[in-house]
Amino acid sequence: MHGPPDVESLRARLREHVSRNKLKSSSRRDLILDTLAAIGRHVTAEELHRAVRSRDARIGAATIYRTLRVFQESGIVAERRFEGGATRFELVDDQHHDHLICTVCGLIVEFEDDAIEREQQRVAAAHGFKVISHRHELYGLCATCGLNAERRA
């Protein structure tokens, strides 16, 4: 598993986007970015809103949604729509990763596996494809939910 993204490099990317698009600088954006980094996991807009409001009660849901859109446009946040769940957001880093998603509790685990990446490239090449991007999501039961399911059986 890879480490958390470097918040300072994300902040620099955001400043560049704000400057290039002639947007106003915003301390609220910084607070939202810091909160997102502190949460350190895939988060819904509602979860982010609750966390931000605990630090500044004046920030409303509309500000969160607008800011997430700016973050996406600047390439510092990715929107993830996993099967059967709410849209979640994660900070973007330069390392590709895949996801394991528990269908019971919603736990999301990020993982990297070079062998899987090589095999995907091999399969694509065998079919004449050049992979530009991909999403690899595995759905199942996390260890806790799997154990609970066994106990109920």
CSV table of C-alpha atoms in Angstrom, one decimal:
chain,number,residue,atom,x,y,z
A,1,MET,CA,0.0,0.0,0.0
A,2,HIS,CA,1.3,3.5,-0.8
A,3,GLY,CA,1.5,6.4,1.6
A,4,PRO,CA,-0.7,9.5,1.7
A,5,PRO,CA,-0.3,12.1,-1.0
A,6,ASP,CA,2.0,15.0,-0.3
A,7,VAL,CA,-0.4,17.8,0.7
A,8,GLU,CA,2.1,20.6,-0.1
A,9,SER,CA,2.5,19.4,-3.7
A,10,LEU,CA,-1.3,19.2,-3.9
A,11,ARG,CA,-1.6,22.7,-2.5
A,12,ALA,CA,0.9,24.0,-5.1
A,13,ARG,CA,-1.1,22.3,-7.9
A,14,LEU,CA,-4.3,23.9,-6.5
A,15,ARG,CA,-2.6,27.4,-6.4
A,16,GLU,CA,-1.5,27.0,-10.0
A,17,HIS,CA,-5.0,26.0,-11.1
A,18,VAL,CA,-6.5,29.0,-9.1
A,19,SER,CA,-4.0,31.4,-10.7
A,20,ARG,CA,-4.4,30.0,-14.2
A,21,ASN,CA,-8.2,30.2,-14.0
A,22,LYS,CA,-8.2,33.6,-12.3
A,23,LEU,CA,-10.1,32.3,-9.3
A,24,LYS,CA,-9.9,34.0,-5.9
A,25,SER,CA,-7.7,32.5,-3.3
A,26,SER,CA,-9.6,31.0,-0.5
A,27,SER,CA,-8.7,30.1,3.1
A,28,ARG,CA,-11.8,27.9,3.0
A,29,ARG,CA,-10.3,25.8,0.2
A,30,ASP,CA,-7.1,25.4,2.3
A,31,LEU,CA,-9.2,24.3,5.3
A,32,ILE,CA,-11.2,21.8,3.1
A,33,LEU,CA,-7.9,20.4,1.6
A,34,ASP,CA,-6.3,20.1,5.0
A,35,THR,CA,-9.5,18.3,6.4
A,36,LEU,CA,-9.6,16.0,3.4
A,37,ALA,CA,-5.9,15.1,4.0
A,38,ALA,CA,-6.5,14.6,7.7
A,39,ILE,CA,-9.4,12.2,7.1
A,40,GLY,CA,-7.0,10.2,4.9
A,41,ARG,CA,-9.5,7.9,3.2
A,42,HIS,CA,-12.2,7.9,0.6
A,43,VAL,CA,-14.9,10.3,1.8
A,44,THR,CA,-18.3,11.3,0.7
A,45,ALA,CA,-19.1,15.0,0.3
A,46,GLU,CA,-21.4,14.8,3.4
A,47,GLU,CA,-18.7,13.2,5.5
A,48,LEU,CA,-16.3,15.9,4.4
A,49,HIS,CA,-18.9,18.6,5.2
A,50,ARG,CA,-19.4,17.3,8.7
A,51,ALA,CA,-15.6,17.2,9.3
A,52,VAL,CA,-15.1,20.7,7.9
A,53,ARG,CA,-18.0,22.1,9.9
A,54,SER,CA,-16.4,20.8,13.1
A,55,ARG,CA,-13.5,23.2,12.3
A,56,ASP,CA,-15.5,26.1,10.8
A,57,ALA,CA,-19.3,26.0,11.3
A,58,ARG,CA,-19.8,28.8,8.7
A,59,ILE,CA,-18.9,26.5,5.8
A,60,GLY,CA,-22.0,25.1,4.1
A,61,ALA,CA,-22.6,22.1,1.9
A,62,ALA,CA,-22.7,24.2,-1.3
A,63,THR,CA,-19.1,25.4,-0.6
A,64,ILE,CA,-18.0,21.8,-0.1
A,65,TYR,CA,-19.5,20.7,-3.5
A,66,ARG,CA,-18.1,23.8,-5.3
A,67,THR,CA,-14.6,23.2,-3.8
A,68,LEU,CA,-14.7,19.5,-4.6
A,69,ARG,CA,-15.4,20.5,-8.2
A,70,VAL,CA,-12.4,22.9,-8.2
A,71,PHE,CA,-10.3,20.2,-6.7
A,72,GLN,CA,-11.3,17.8,-9.4
A,73,GLU,CA,-10.6,20.3,-12.1
A,74,SER,CA,-7.2,21.0,-10.7
A,75,GLY,CA,-6.4,17.2,-10.5
A,76,ILE,CA,-5.9,17.0,-6.8
A,77,VAL,CA,-9.1,15.0,-6.1
A,78,ALA,CA,-10.6,12.1,-7.9
A,79,GLU,CA,-14.2,11.1,-7.8
A,80,ARG,CA,-14.9,7.4,-7.2
A,81,ARG,CA,-18.2,5.8,-7.8
A,82,PHE,CA,-18.0,2.3,-6.4
A,83,GLU,CA,-20.9,-0.2,-7.1
A,84,GLY,CA,-23.8,0.2,-4.7
A,85,GLY,CA,-22.4,3.1,-2.8
A,86,ALA,CA,-22.2,6.8,-2.5
A,87,THR,CA,-19.8,8.9,-4.6
A,88,ARG,CA,-16.5,9.2,-2.7
A,89,PHE,CA,-13.6,11.5,-3.2
A,90,GLU,CA,-9.9,10.8,-2.6
A,91,LEU,CA,-6.8,12.9,-2.9
A,92,VAL,CA,-4.8,12.1,-6.0
A,93,ASP,CA,-1.2,11.0,-5.9
A,94,ASP,CA,1.1,10.0,-8.7
A,95,GLN,CA,0.9,6.3,-7.9
A,96,HIS,CA,-1.7,4.1,-9.4
A,97,HIS,CA,-3.6,1.9,-7.0
A,98,ASP,CA,-6.6,-0.4,-7.1
A,99,HIS,CA,-9.4,-1.0,-4.6
A,100,LEU,CA,-10.9,-3.8,-2.5
A,101,ILE,CA,-14.4,-2.9,-1.4
A,102,CYS,CA,-16.4,-4.7,1.3
A,103,THR,CA,-20.0,-5.0,0.1
A,104,VAL,CA,-21.3,-5.2,3.7
A,105,CYS,CA,-19.6,-2.4,5.7
A,106,GLY,CA,-18.2,-0.3,2.8
A,107,LEU,CA,-14.6,-0.6,3.8
A,108,ILE,CA,-12.3,0.5,1.0
A,109,VAL,CA,-8.7,-0.8,1.0
A,110,GLU,CA,-6.2,0.5,-1.5
A,111,PHE,CA,-3.6,-1.8,-2.9
A,112,GLU,CA,-0.8,-2.0,-5.5
A,113,ASP,CA,0.3,-5.2,-7.1
A,114,ASP,CA,3.0,-5.1,-9.9
A,115,ALA,CA,2.1,-8.6,-11.0
A,116,ILE,CA,-1.6,-7.6,-11.6
A,117,GLU,CA,-0.4,-4.5,-13.5
A,118,ARG,CA,1.9,-6.6,-15.7
A,119,GLU,CA,-0.8,-9.1,-16.4
A,120,GLN,CA,-3.3,-6.4,-17.4
A,121,GLN,CA,-0.7,-5.0,-19.9
A,122,ARG,CA,-0.1,-8.5,-21.3
A,123,VAL,CA,-3.8,-9.2,-21.8
A,124,ALA,CA,-4.4,-5.8,-23.4
A,125,ALA,CA,-1.4,-6.3,-25.8
A,126,ALA,CA,-2.6,-9.8,-26.7
A,127,HIS,CA,-5.9,-8.2,-27.9
A,128,GLY,CA,-4.2,-5.2,-29.6
A,129,PHE,CA,-5.1,-2.7,-27.0
A,130,LYS,CA,-2.9,0.0,-25.5
A,131,VAL,CA,-4.1,0.8,-22.0
A,132,ILE,CA,-4.6,4.5,-21.3
A,133,SER,CA,-6.1,4.1,-17.9
A,134,HIS,CA,-8.0,1.6,-15.9
A,135,ARG,CA,-9.9,1.0,-12.7
A,136,HIS,CA,-9.5,-2.3,-10.8
A,137,GLU,CA,-12.1,-2.8,-8.1
A,138,LEU,CA,-12.6,-6.1,-6.3
A,139,TYR,CA,-15.9,-6.5,-4.3
A,140,GLY,CA,-16.3,-9.0,-1.5
A,141,LEU,CA,-16.2,-9.2,2.3
A,142,CYS,CA,-13.5,-7.7,4.5
A,143,ALA,CA,-12.1,-10.0,7.2
A,144,THR,CA,-14.5,-8.7,9.9
A,145,CYS,CA,-17.6,-9.1,7.8
A,146,GLY,CA,-16.5,-12.4,6.5
A,147,LEU,CA,-16.0,-13.7,10.0
A,148,ASN,CA,-19.4,-12.4,11.1
A,149,ALA,CA,-21.0,-14.1,8.1
A,150,GLU,CA,-19.3,-17.4,9.1
A,151,ARG,CA,-20.6,-17.1,12.6
A,152,ARG,CA,-24.2,-16.5,11.4
A,153,ALA,CA,-24.0,-19.5,9.1
